[in-house]
PDB file of C-alpha atoms in Angstrom:
ATOM      1  CA  MET W  16      22.892 -20.055 -11.278  1.00 51.00           C
ATOM      2  CA  THR W  17      23.766 -23.664 -12.094  1.00 62.00           C
ATOM      3  CA  GLN W  18      27.476 -24.420 -11.798  1.00 76.00           C
ATOM      4  CA  PRO W  19      29.347 -27.039 -13.833  1.00 83.00           C
ATOM      5  CA  ILE W  20      29.629 -30.340 -11.998  1.00 92.00           C
ATOM      6  CA  ARG W  21      33.001 -30.517 -10.312  1.00 95.00           C
ATOM      7  CA  PRO W  22      34.190 -32.808  -7.491  1.00 97.00           C
ATOM      8  CA  ARG W  23      34.907 -30.936  -4.284  1.00 98.00           C
ATOM      9  CA  ARG W  24      35.058 -33.927  -1.970  1.00 98.00           C
ATOM     10  CA  SER W  25      38.281 -32.793  -0.299  1.00 98.00           C
ATOM     11  CA  MET W  26      39.534 -29.194  -0.002  1.00 98.00           C
ATOM     12  CA  LEU W  27      42.915 -29.060   1.723  1.00 98.00           C
ATOM     13  CA  TYR W  28      44.196 -25.952   3.501  1.00 98.00           C
ATOM     14  CA  VAL W  29      47.906 -25.440   2.810  1.00 98.00           C
ATOM     15  CA  PRO W  30      49.726 -22.741   4.817  1.00 97.00           C
ATOM     16  CA  GLY W  31      51.252 -20.223   2.449  1.00 96.00           C
ATOM     17  CA  ASP W  32      54.473 -19.897   4.424  1.00 96.00           C
ATOM     18  CA  LYS W  33      55.310 -23.618   4.231  1.00 96.00           C
ATOM     19  CA  PRO W  34      57.177 -24.250   0.928  1.00 95.00           C
ATOM     20  CA  ARG W  35      57.461 -27.981   1.607  1.00 96.00           C
ATOM     21  CA  ALA W  36      53.703 -28.251   2.108  1.00 97.00           C
ATOM     22  CA  LEU W  37      53.112 -26.262  -1.100  1.00 97.00           C
ATOM     23  CA  GLU W  38      55.357 -28.693  -2.936  1.00 97.00           C
ATOM     24  CA  LYS W  39      53.803 -31.815  -1.404  1.00 97.00           C
ATOM     25  CA  ALA W  40      50.298 -30.626  -2.315  1.00 97.00           C
ATOM     26  CA  ARG W  41      51.154 -31.267  -5.977  1.00 97.00           C
ATOM     27  CA  THR W  42      51.214 -35.011  -5.238  1.00 97.00           C
ATOM     28  CA  LEU W  43      48.063 -35.277  -3.111  1.00 97.00           C
ATOM     29  CA  ALA W  44      44.704 -36.667  -4.252  1.00 97.00           C
ATOM     30  CA  CYS W  45      42.600 -33.782  -2.929  1.00 98.00           C
ATOM     31  CA  ASP W  46      40.087 -32.168  -5.267  1.00 98.00           C
ATOM     32  CA  ALA W  47      41.017 -28.626  -4.239  1.00 98.00           C
ATOM     33  CA  ILE W  48      43.849 -26.769  -2.548  1.00 98.00           C
ATOM     34  CA  ILE W  49      43.171 -23.707  -0.416  1.00 98.00           C
ATOM     35  CA  PHE W  50      46.371 -21.668  -0.248  1.00 98.00           C
ATOM     36  CA  ASP W  51      46.023 -20.105   3.172  1.00 98.00           C
ATOM     37  CA  LEU W  52      47.017 -16.575   4.162  1.00 97.00           C
ATOM     38  CA  GLU W  53      44.686 -16.369   7.145  1.00 95.00           C
ATOM     39  CA  ASP W  54      44.739 -18.368  10.389  1.00 87.00           C
ATOM     40  CA  ALA W  55      47.558 -20.734   9.420  1.00 89.00           C
ATOM     41  CA  VAL W  56      50.051 -17.895   8.809  1.00 95.00           C
ATOM     42  CA  ALA W  57      51.453 -15.675  11.551  1.00 94.00           C
ATOM     43  CA  PRO W  58      51.162 -11.904  10.923  1.00 93.00           C
ATOM     44  CA  GLU W  59      54.910 -11.496  10.542  1.00 95.00           C
ATOM     45  CA  ASN W  60      54.961 -14.197   7.844  1.00 95.00           C
ATOM     46  CA  LYS W  61      52.198 -12.852   5.586  1.00 96.00           C
ATOM     47  CA  ALA W  62      54.519 -11.206   3.048  1.00 96.00           C
ATOM     48  CA  GLN W  63      56.713 -14.292   2.870  1.00 96.00           C
ATOM     49  CA  ALA W  64      53.612 -16.445   2.392  1.00 97.00           C
ATOM     50  CA  ARG W  65      52.357 -14.301  -0.489  1.00 97.00           C
ATOM     51  CA  GLU W  66      55.705 -14.687  -2.248  1.00 97.00           C
ATOM     52  CA  ALA W  67      55.787 -18.442  -1.675  1.00 97.00           C
ATOM     53  CA  ILE W  68      52.235 -18.919  -2.987  1.00 98.00           C
ATOM     54  CA  ALA W  69      52.922 -16.776  -6.049  1.00 98.00           C
ATOM     55  CA  GLU W  70      56.033 -18.812  -6.832  1.00 97.00           C
ATOM     56  CA  ALA W  71      54.286 -22.158  -6.296  1.00 97.00           C
ATOM     57  CA  VAL W  72      51.221 -21.325  -8.402  1.00 97.00           C
ATOM     58  CA  SER W  73      53.319 -19.811 -11.177  1.00 95.00           C
ATOM     59  CA  ALA W  74      55.476 -22.947 -11.277  1.00 96.00           C
ATOM     60  CA  GLY W  75      52.352 -25.069 -11.823  1.00 96.00           C
ATOM     61  CA  GLY W  76      52.192 -28.812 -11.390  1.00 97.00           C
ATOM     62  CA  TYR W  77      48.852 -28.890  -9.538  1.00 97.00           C
ATOM     63  CA  ALA W  78      47.122 -30.703 -12.415  1.00 94.00           C
ATOM     64  CA  THR W  79      43.315 -30.539 -12.374  1.00 93.00           C
ATOM     65  CA  ARG W  80      43.003 -29.496  -8.731  1.00 96.00           C
ATOM     66  CA  GLU W  81      40.868 -26.466  -8.014  1.00 98.00           C
ATOM     67  CA  LEU W  82      43.144 -23.738  -6.643  1.00 98.00           C
ATOM     68  CA  ILE W  83      41.699 -21.227  -4.179  1.00 98.00           C
ATOM     69  CA  LEU W  84      43.431 -18.484  -2.198  1.00 98.00           C
ATOM     70  CA  ARG W  85      42.121 -17.709   1.278  1.00 98.00           C
ATOM     71  CA  VAL W  86      42.956 -14.095   2.032  1.00 98.00           C
ATOM     72  CA  SER W  87      43.682 -12.871   5.540  1.00 97.00           C
ATOM     73  CA  ALA W  88      40.765 -10.411   5.420  1.00 96.00           C
ATOM     74  CA  PRO W  89      38.219  -9.379   2.772  1.00 96.00           C
ATOM     75  CA  ASP W  90      39.722  -5.869   2.701  1.00 95.00           C
ATOM     76  CA  ASN W  91      43.403  -6.847   2.625  1.00 96.00           C
ATOM     77  CA  ALA W  92      44.633  -5.050  -0.484  1.00 96.00           C
ATOM     78  CA  ASP W  93      47.906  -7.004  -0.743  1.00 97.00           C
ATOM     79  CA  ASP W  94      46.151 -10.372  -0.569  1.00 97.00           C
ATOM     80  CA  LEU W  95      43.465  -9.362  -3.070  1.00 97.00           C
ATOM     81  CA  ALA W  96      46.078  -7.985  -5.462  1.00 96.00           C
ATOM     82  CA  LEU W  97      47.896 -11.325  -5.292  1.00 97.00           C
ATOM     83  CA  ALA W  98      44.655 -13.205  -5.935  1.00 97.00           C
ATOM     84  CA  ALA W  99      43.865 -11.043  -8.964  1.00 96.00           C
ATOM     85  CA  ALA W 100      47.315 -11.686 -10.435  1.00 96.00           C
ATOM     86  CA  LEU W 101      47.363 -15.452 -10.000  1.00 97.00           C
ATOM     87  CA  PRO W 102      45.958 -18.113 -12.382  1.00 96.00           C
ATOM     88  CA  ILE W 103      43.683 -19.609  -9.731  1.00 97.00           C
ATOM     89  CA  HIS W 104      40.061 -20.708  -9.654  1.00 97.00           C
ATOM     90  CA  GLY W 105      38.767 -18.664  -6.751  1.00 98.00           C
ATOM     91  CA  VAL W 106      39.345 -16.471  -3.725  1.00 98.00           C
ATOM     92  CA  LEU W 107      38.056 -17.412  -0.262  1.00 98.00           C
ATOM     93  CA  LEU W 108      36.992 -14.609   2.073  1.00 98.00           C
ATOM     94  CA  PRO W 109      37.004 -15.205   5.842  1.00 98.00           C
ATOM     95  CA  LYS W 110      34.234 -14.166   8.222  1.00 97.00           C
ATOM     96  CA  VAL W 111      31.796 -12.866   5.635  1.00 98.00           C
ATOM     97  CA  GLU W 112      28.776 -11.262   7.292  1.00 98.00           C
ATOM     98  CA  THR W 113      27.284  -8.883   4.725  1.00 97.00           C
ATOM     99  CA  PRO W 114      26.499  -8.867   0.982  1.00 97.00           C
ATOM    100  CA  ALA W 115      28.493  -5.634   0.715  1.00 97.00           C
ATOM    101  CA  THR W 116      31.688  -7.601   1.294  1.00 97.00           C
ATOM    102  CA  ILE W 117      31.004  -9.658  -1.828  1.00 97.00           C
ATOM    103  CA  THR W 118      30.144  -6.591  -3.899  1.00 95.00           C
ATOM    104  CA  SER W 119      33.361  -4.861  -2.883  1.00 96.00           C
ATOM    105  CA  VAL W 120      35.639  -7.800  -3.660  1.00 97.00           C
ATOM    106  CA  ALA W 121      33.855  -8.560  -6.936  1.00 95.00           C
ATOM    107  CA  SER W 122      34.755  -5.076  -8.159  1.00 92.00           C
ATOM    108  CA  THR W 123      38.504  -5.684  -7.796  1.00 90.00           C
ATOM    109  CA  CYS W 124      39.074  -9.436  -8.086  1.00 93.00           C
ATOM    110  CA  PRO W 125      38.287 -11.297 -11.335  1.00 95.00           C
ATOM    111  CA  HIS W 126      37.967 -14.756  -9.807  1.00 97.00           C
ATOM    112  CA  PRO W 127      34.930 -16.625  -8.451  1.00 97.00           C
ATOM    113  CA  ILE W 128      34.330 -15.781  -4.802  1.00 98.00           C
ATOM    114  CA  TRP W 129      33.973 -18.211  -1.910  1.00 98.00           C
ATOM    115  CA  CYS W 130      32.729 -17.174   1.542  1.00 98.00           C
ATOM    116  CA  MET W 131      33.636 -18.498   4.944  1.00 98.00           C
ATOM    117  CA  ILE W 132      30.425 -18.612   6.970  1.00 98.00           C
ATOM    118  CA  GLU W 133      31.780 -18.761  10.501  1.00 98.00           C
ATOM    119  CA  THR W 134      29.966 -16.261  12.700  1.00 98.00           C
ATOM    120  CA  PRO W 135      26.409 -16.123  14.029  1.00 98.00           C
ATOM    121  CA  LEU W 136      25.676 -13.042  11.915  1.00 98.00           C
ATOM    122  CA  GLY W 137      27.104 -14.725   8.827  1.00 98.00           C
ATOM    123  CA  VAL W 138      24.807 -17.695   9.364  1.00 98.00           C
ATOM    124  CA  LEU W 139      21.742 -15.526   9.904  1.00 98.00           C
ATOM    125  CA  ARG W 140      22.515 -13.594   6.699  1.00 98.00           C
ATOM    126  CA  ALA W 141      23.552 -16.612   4.644  1.00 98.00           C
ATOM    127  CA  SER W 142      20.696 -16.243   2.161  1.00 98.00           C
ATOM    128  CA  GLU W 143      21.430 -12.530   1.630  1.00 98.00           C
ATOM    129  CA  ILE W 144      25.116 -13.296   1.103  1.00 98.00           C
ATOM    130  CA  ALA W 145      24.289 -16.122  -1.323  1.00 98.00           C
ATOM    131  CA  ALA W 146      22.215 -13.716  -3.409  1.00 98.00           C
ATOM    132  CA  ALA W 147      24.824 -10.955  -3.424  1.00 97.00           C
ATOM    133  CA  SER W 148      26.513 -11.661  -6.763  1.00 96.00           C
ATOM    134  CA  ASP W 149      26.552 -14.069  -9.672  1.00 95.00           C
ATOM    135  CA  ARG W 150      30.323 -14.239  -9.093  1.00 96.00           C
ATOM    136  CA  LEU W 151      29.741 -16.220  -5.919  1.00 97.00           C
ATOM    137  CA  ALA W 152      30.875 -19.862  -6.141  1.00 98.00           C
ATOM    138  CA  GLY W 153      30.162 -21.291  -2.717  1.00 98.00           C
ATOM    139  CA  PHE W 154      30.310 -21.361   1.062  1.00 98.00           C
ATOM    140  CA  VAL W 155      32.867 -22.977   3.346  1.00 98.00           C
ATOM    141  CA  ALA W 156      31.695 -23.615   6.911  1.00 98.00           C
ATOM    142  CA  GLY W 157      34.024 -22.249   9.568  1.00 98.00           C
ATOM    143  CA  THR W 158      32.871 -24.538  12.321  1.00 98.00           C
ATOM    144  CA  ASN W 159      35.611 -23.784  14.867  1.00 96.00           C
ATOM    145  CA  ASP W 160      35.098 -20.030  14.906  1.00 97.00           C
ATOM    146  CA  LEU W 161      31.344 -20.535  14.891  1.00 98.00           C
ATOM    147  CA  THR W 162      31.504 -22.891  17.878  1.00 98.00           C
ATOM    148  CA  LYS W 163      33.568 -20.329  19.774  1.00 97.00           C
ATOM    149  CA  ASP W 164      31.213 -17.458  18.975  1.00 98.00           C
ATOM    150  CA  LEU W 165      28.178 -19.532  19.959  1.00 98.00           C
ATOM    151  CA  ARG W 166      29.878 -20.450  23.243  1.00 98.00           C
ATOM    152  CA  ALA W 167      28.925 -23.991  22.311  1.00 97.00           C
ATOM    153  CA  ARG W 168      30.823 -27.232  22.884  1.00 95.00           C
ATOM    154  CA  HIS W 169      32.765 -29.383  20.458  1.00 93.00           C
ATOM    155  CA  THR W 170      30.852 -32.670  20.472  1.00 95.00           C
ATOM    156  CA  PRO W 171      31.210 -35.769  18.257  1.00 93.00           C
ATOM    157  CA  SER W 172      27.599 -35.368  17.110  1.00 95.00           C
ATOM    158  CA  ARG W 173      28.051 -31.647  16.351  1.00 96.00           C
ATOM    159  CA  THR W 174      24.506 -31.158  17.651  1.00 97.00           C
ATOM    160  CA  PRO W 175      25.173 -27.506  18.652  1.00 97.00           C
ATOM    161  CA  LEU W 176      26.008 -26.692  15.004  1.00 98.00           C
ATOM    162  CA  LEU W 177      23.293 -28.575  13.138  1.00 98.00           C
ATOM    163  CA  THR W 178      20.942 -25.617  12.772  1.00 98.00           C
ATOM    164  CA  ALA W 179      23.734 -23.395  11.445  1.00 98.00           C
ATOM    165  CA  LEU W 180      25.046 -26.055   9.080  1.00 98.00           C
ATOM    166  CA  SER W 181      21.579 -26.656   7.654  1.00 98.00           C
ATOM    167  CA  LEU W 182      21.001 -22.930   7.145  1.00 98.00           C
ATOM    168  CA  MET W 183      24.252 -22.759   5.149  1.00 98.00           C
ATOM    169  CA  VAL W 184      23.191 -25.667   2.964  1.00 98.00           C
ATOM    170  CA  LEU W 185      19.708 -24.202   2.446  1.00 98.00           C
ATOM    171  CA  ALA W 186      21.082 -20.820   1.371  1.00 98.00           C
ATOM    172  CA  ALA W 187      23.700 -22.368  -0.910  1.00 98.00           C
ATOM    173  CA  ARG W 188      21.230 -24.668  -2.652  1.00 97.00           C
ATOM    174  CA  ALA W 189      18.654 -21.902  -3.033  1.00 97.00           C
ATOM    175  CA  TYR W 190      21.163 -19.944  -5.129  1.00 97.00           C
ATOM    176  CA  GLY W 191      22.961 -22.796  -6.884  1.00 96.00           C
ATOM    177  CA  LEU W 192      26.179 -22.604  -4.855  1.00 98.00           C
ATOM    178  CA  ALA W 193      28.586 -25.261  -3.679  1.00 98.00           C
ATOM    179  CA  VAL W 194      28.861 -25.757   0.079  1.00 98.00           C
ATOM    180  CA  ILE W 195      31.786 -27.328   1.951  1.00 98.00           C
ATOM    181  CA  ASP W 196      31.731 -28.661   5.508  1.00 98.00           C
ATOM    182  CA  GLY W 197      34.135 -27.467   8.204  1.00 98.00           C
ATOM    183  CA  VAL W 198      37.360 -29.049   9.405  1.00 97.00           C
ATOM    184  CA  HIS W 199      37.830 -31.863  11.921  1.00 96.00           C
ATOM    185  CA  LEU W 200      40.656 -30.874  14.238  1.00 88.00           C
ATOM    186  CA  ASP W 201      41.517 -34.189  15.922  1.00 93.00           C
ATOM    187  CA  LEU W 202      44.015 -35.436  13.348  1.00 91.00           C
ATOM    188  CA  ASP W 203      44.370 -38.852  14.987  1.00 93.00           C
ATOM    189  CA  ASP W 204      40.617 -39.477  15.213  1.00 95.00           C
ATOM    190  CA  LEU W 205      40.018 -40.859  11.726  1.00 96.00           C
ATOM    191  CA  ALA W 206      36.928 -42.770  12.859  1.00 96.00           C
ATOM    192  CA  GLY W 207      35.457 -39.528  14.172  1.00 96.00           C
ATOM    193  CA  PHE W 208      36.440 -37.784  10.958  1.00 97.00           C
ATOM    194  CA  GLU W 209      34.642 -40.430   8.914  1.00 98.00           C
ATOM    195  CA  ALA W 210      31.541 -40.039  11.079  1.00 98.00           C
ATOM    196  CA  ALA W 211      31.632 -36.259  10.543  1.00 97.00           C
ATOM    197  CA  CYS W 212      31.931 -36.822   6.786  1.00 98.00           C
ATOM    198  CA  ARG W 213      28.936 -39.168   6.847  1.00 98.00           C
ATOM    199  CA  GLN W 214      26.937 -36.515   8.676  1.00 98.00           C
ATOM    200  CA  GLY W 215      28.066 -33.887   6.166  1.00 98.00           C
ATOM    201  CA  VAL W 216      26.905 -36.075   3.272  1.00 98.00           C
ATOM    202  CA  GLU W 217      23.541 -36.582   4.962  1.00 98.00           C
ATOM    203  CA  LEU W 218      23.150 -32.821   5.509  1.00 98.00           C
ATOM    204  CA  GLY W 219      23.853 -32.137   1.839  1.00 98.00           C
ATOM    205  CA  PHE W 220      27.418 -30.813   1.777  1.00 98.00           C
ATOM    206  CA  ASP W 221      29.532 -31.303  -1.349  1.00 98.00           C
ATOM    207  CA  GLY W 222      32.744 -32.056   0.501  1.00 98.00           C
ATOM    208  CA  LYS W 223      34.952 -31.447   3.504  1.00 98.00           C
ATOM    209  CA  SER W 224      37.629 -28.875   4.240  1.00 98.00           C
ATOM    210  CA  LEU W 225      40.773 -30.501   5.612  1.00 98.00           C
ATOM    211  CA  VAL W 226      43.858 -29.486   7.557  1.00 96.00           C
ATOM    212  CA  HIS W 227      45.934 -32.656   7.058  1.00 96.00           C
ATOM    213  CA  PRO W 228      46.567 -34.980   4.104  1.00 96.00           C
ATOM    214  CA  ASN W 229      45.861 -38.111   6.175  1.00 96.00           C
ATOM    215  CA  SER W 230      42.119 -37.510   5.809  1.00 96.00           C
ATOM    216  CA  ILE W 231      41.974 -36.981   2.044  1.00 98.00           C
ATOM    217  CA  ASP W 232      41.213 -40.590   1.125  1.00 98.00           C
ATOM    218  CA  ILE W 233      38.377 -40.816   3.640  1.00 98.00           C
ATOM    219  CA  ALA W 234      36.796 -37.556   2.444  1.00 98.00           C
ATOM    220  CA  ASN W 235      37.063 -38.640  -1.194  1.00 98.00           C
ATOM    221  CA  ARG W 236      35.425 -41.962  -0.421  1.00 98.00           C
ATOM    222  CA  MET W 237      32.648 -40.554   1.764  1.00 98.00           C
ATOM    223  CA  PHE W 238      31.683 -37.637  -0.491  1.00 98.00           C
ATOM    224  CA  GLY W 239      32.204 -39.502  -3.759  1.00 98.00           C
ATOM    225  CA  PRO W 240      29.655 -41.827  -5.371  1.00 97.00           C
ATOM    226  CA  ALA W 241      30.025 -45.407  -4.120  1.00 96.00           C
ATOM    227  CA  PRO W 242      30.064 -48.232  -6.700  1.00 96.00           C
ATOM    228  CA  GLU W 243      26.645 -49.454  -5.567  1.00 96.00           C
ATOM    229  CA  GLU W 244      25.241 -45.922  -5.889  1.00 96.00           C
ATOM    230  CA  ILE W 245      26.588 -45.648  -9.415  1.00 97.00           C
ATOM    231  CA  ALA W 246      25.055 -49.011 -10.330  1.00 97.00           C
ATOM    232  CA  GLN W 247      21.687 -47.990  -8.882  1.00 96.00           C
ATOM    233  CA  ALA W 248      21.809 -44.642 -10.698  1.00 97.00           C
ATOM    234  CA  ARG W 249      22.364 -46.444 -13.988  1.00 97.00           C
ATOM    235  CA  ARG W 250      19.386 -48.710 -13.308  1.00 96.00           C
ATOM    236  CA  ILE W 251      17.238 -45.674 -12.543  1.00 96.00           C
ATOM    237  CA  VAL W 252      18.215 -43.875 -15.742  1.00 96.00           C
ATOM    238  CA  ALA W 253      17.732 -46.991 -17.886  1.00 95.00           C
ATOM    239  CA  GLY W 254      14.448 -47.942 -16.181  1.00 94.00           C
ATOM    240  CA  TRP W 255      13.106 -44.438 -16.558  1.00 94.00           C
ATOM    241  CA  ALA W 256      13.953 -44.371 -20.258  1.00 93.00           C
ATOM    242  CA  GLU W 257      12.044 -47.614 -20.692  1.00 91.00           C
ATOM    243  CA  ALA W 258       9.080 -46.248 -18.724  1.00 91.00           C
ATOM    244  CA  ARG W 259       8.956 -43.152 -20.891  1.00 89.00           C
ATOM    245  CA  THR W 260       8.804 -45.239 -24.070  1.00 90.00           C
ATOM    246  CA  GLN W 261       5.642 -46.721 -22.582  1.00 89.00           C
ATOM    247  CA  GLY W 262       4.194 -43.287 -21.887  1.00 87.00           C
ATOM    248  CA  LEU W 263       4.520 -43.657 -18.106  1.00 84.00           C
ATOM    249  CA  GLY W 264       5.143 -40.736 -15.745  1.00 85.00           C
ATOM    250  CA  VAL W 265       6.434 -42.937 -12.934  1.00 89.00           C
ATOM    251  CA  ALA W 266       8.393 -46.185 -12.846  1.00 89.00           C
ATOM    252  CA  ARG W 267       9.010 -48.969 -10.364  1.00 91.00           C
ATOM    253  CA  ILE W 268      12.741 -49.643 -10.105  1.00 91.00           C
ATOM    254  CA  ASP W 269      14.347 -51.857  -7.461  1.00 89.00           C
ATOM    255  CA  GLY W 270      10.980 -51.942  -5.705  1.00 89.00           C
ATOM    256  CA  ALA W 271      10.756 -48.148  -5.353  1.00 90.00           C
ATOM    257  CA  MET W 272       8.674 -45.562  -7.141  1.00 92.00           C
ATOM    258  CA  VAL W 273      10.808 -43.370  -9.409  1.00 93.00           C
ATOM    259  CA  GLU W 274       9.844 -39.957 -10.778  1.00 94.00           C
ATOM    260  CA  GLN W 275      11.715 -37.306 -12.751  1.00 94.00           C
ATOM    261  CA  LEU W 276      13.277 -35.854  -9.606  1.00 95.00           C
ATOM    262  CA  HIS W 277      14.954 -39.199  -8.861  1.00 95.00           C
ATOM    263  CA  VAL W 278      16.229 -39.382 -12.434  1.00 96.00           C
ATOM    264  CA  ASP W 279      17.673 -35.879 -12.169  1.00 96.00           C
ATOM    265  CA  ALA W 280      19.580 -36.888  -9.023  1.00 96.00           C
ATOM    266  CA  ALA W 281      20.775 -40.111 -10.654  1.00 97.00           C
ATOM    267  CA  GLU W 282      22.018 -38.266 -13.738  1.00 96.00           C
ATOM    268  CA  ARG W 283      23.882 -35.764 -11.594  1.00 96.00           C
ATOM    269  CA  LEU W 284      25.531 -38.564  -9.626  1.00 97.00           C
ATOM    270  CA  LEU W 285      26.617 -40.285 -12.839  1.00 97.00           C
ATOM    271  CA  ALA W 286      27.991 -37.037 -14.224  1.00 96.00           C
ATOM    272  CA  LEU W 287      29.980 -36.495 -11.019  1.00 97.00           C
ATOM    273  CA  ALA W 288      31.302 -40.058 -11.132  1.00 97.00           C
ATOM    274  CA  ASP W 289      32.376 -39.524 -14.729  1.00 97.00           C
ATOM    275  CA  VAL W 290      34.281 -36.350 -13.887  1.00 96.00           C
ATOM    276  CA  ILE W 291      36.015 -38.071 -10.960  1.00 96.00           C
ATOM    277  CA  ALA W 292      36.997 -41.001 -13.180  1.00 94.00           C
ATOM    278  CA  ARG W 293      38.618 -38.608 -15.664  1.00 90.00           C
ATOM    279  CA  THR W 294      40.678 -36.667 -13.109  1.00 83.00           C
TER     280      THR W 294
END
């Protein structure tokens, strides 16, 4: 299933029990807001968080941002009932490990479904999960839980996670899903955050999940088309059109051989840049 092109460079988690954070999120330049009922909210605050999220979403003011609710568990009836009642764009399920989870939620919740892939079993079944329903919108990597379950180490290179991250991207792309990279926990390490974003771009992720607003601008810049990329994409599209008028199946543009696959990528980049410019 091919999804409409939509920027998801920065997806910010906002704790549901923090009214000031819910209010501030209306002013932030993130592409998506994940209203969080899971890890960021203590068990005794879940009911309060549901009320605060319902009030904030109903009040509006989030403009074109994609609004997603992360429930505390895929079988939490109160959270899923809230999701079904809200005018949001999706529901995010934590620790998804089986296609049956998607099937169950799809029967009760009308919104597109996102999956946290954050356990070894979830990674190994990523392709089965991706194929579970045409209601599925994408994956979000849960890199902290995955690192813990692997008994791996947090390293700047994220070498222990590269296999898992690539398997998520492969499964998502095979079924036309979006895929979002995991969070960077060192809030003061913006250089390290930028390096992780660069790696995420190189691996094929659409964007980065965030836990603090101070990293939004970096994520938007790293996962968004750069001016030089936009200019090159325009040259590719124009050069290809000229080549086709001459009956050619390949073209030489900027010293490189260009085929239809390169044109497809260039057109997608330009479409993404256009959507970003209009938001």
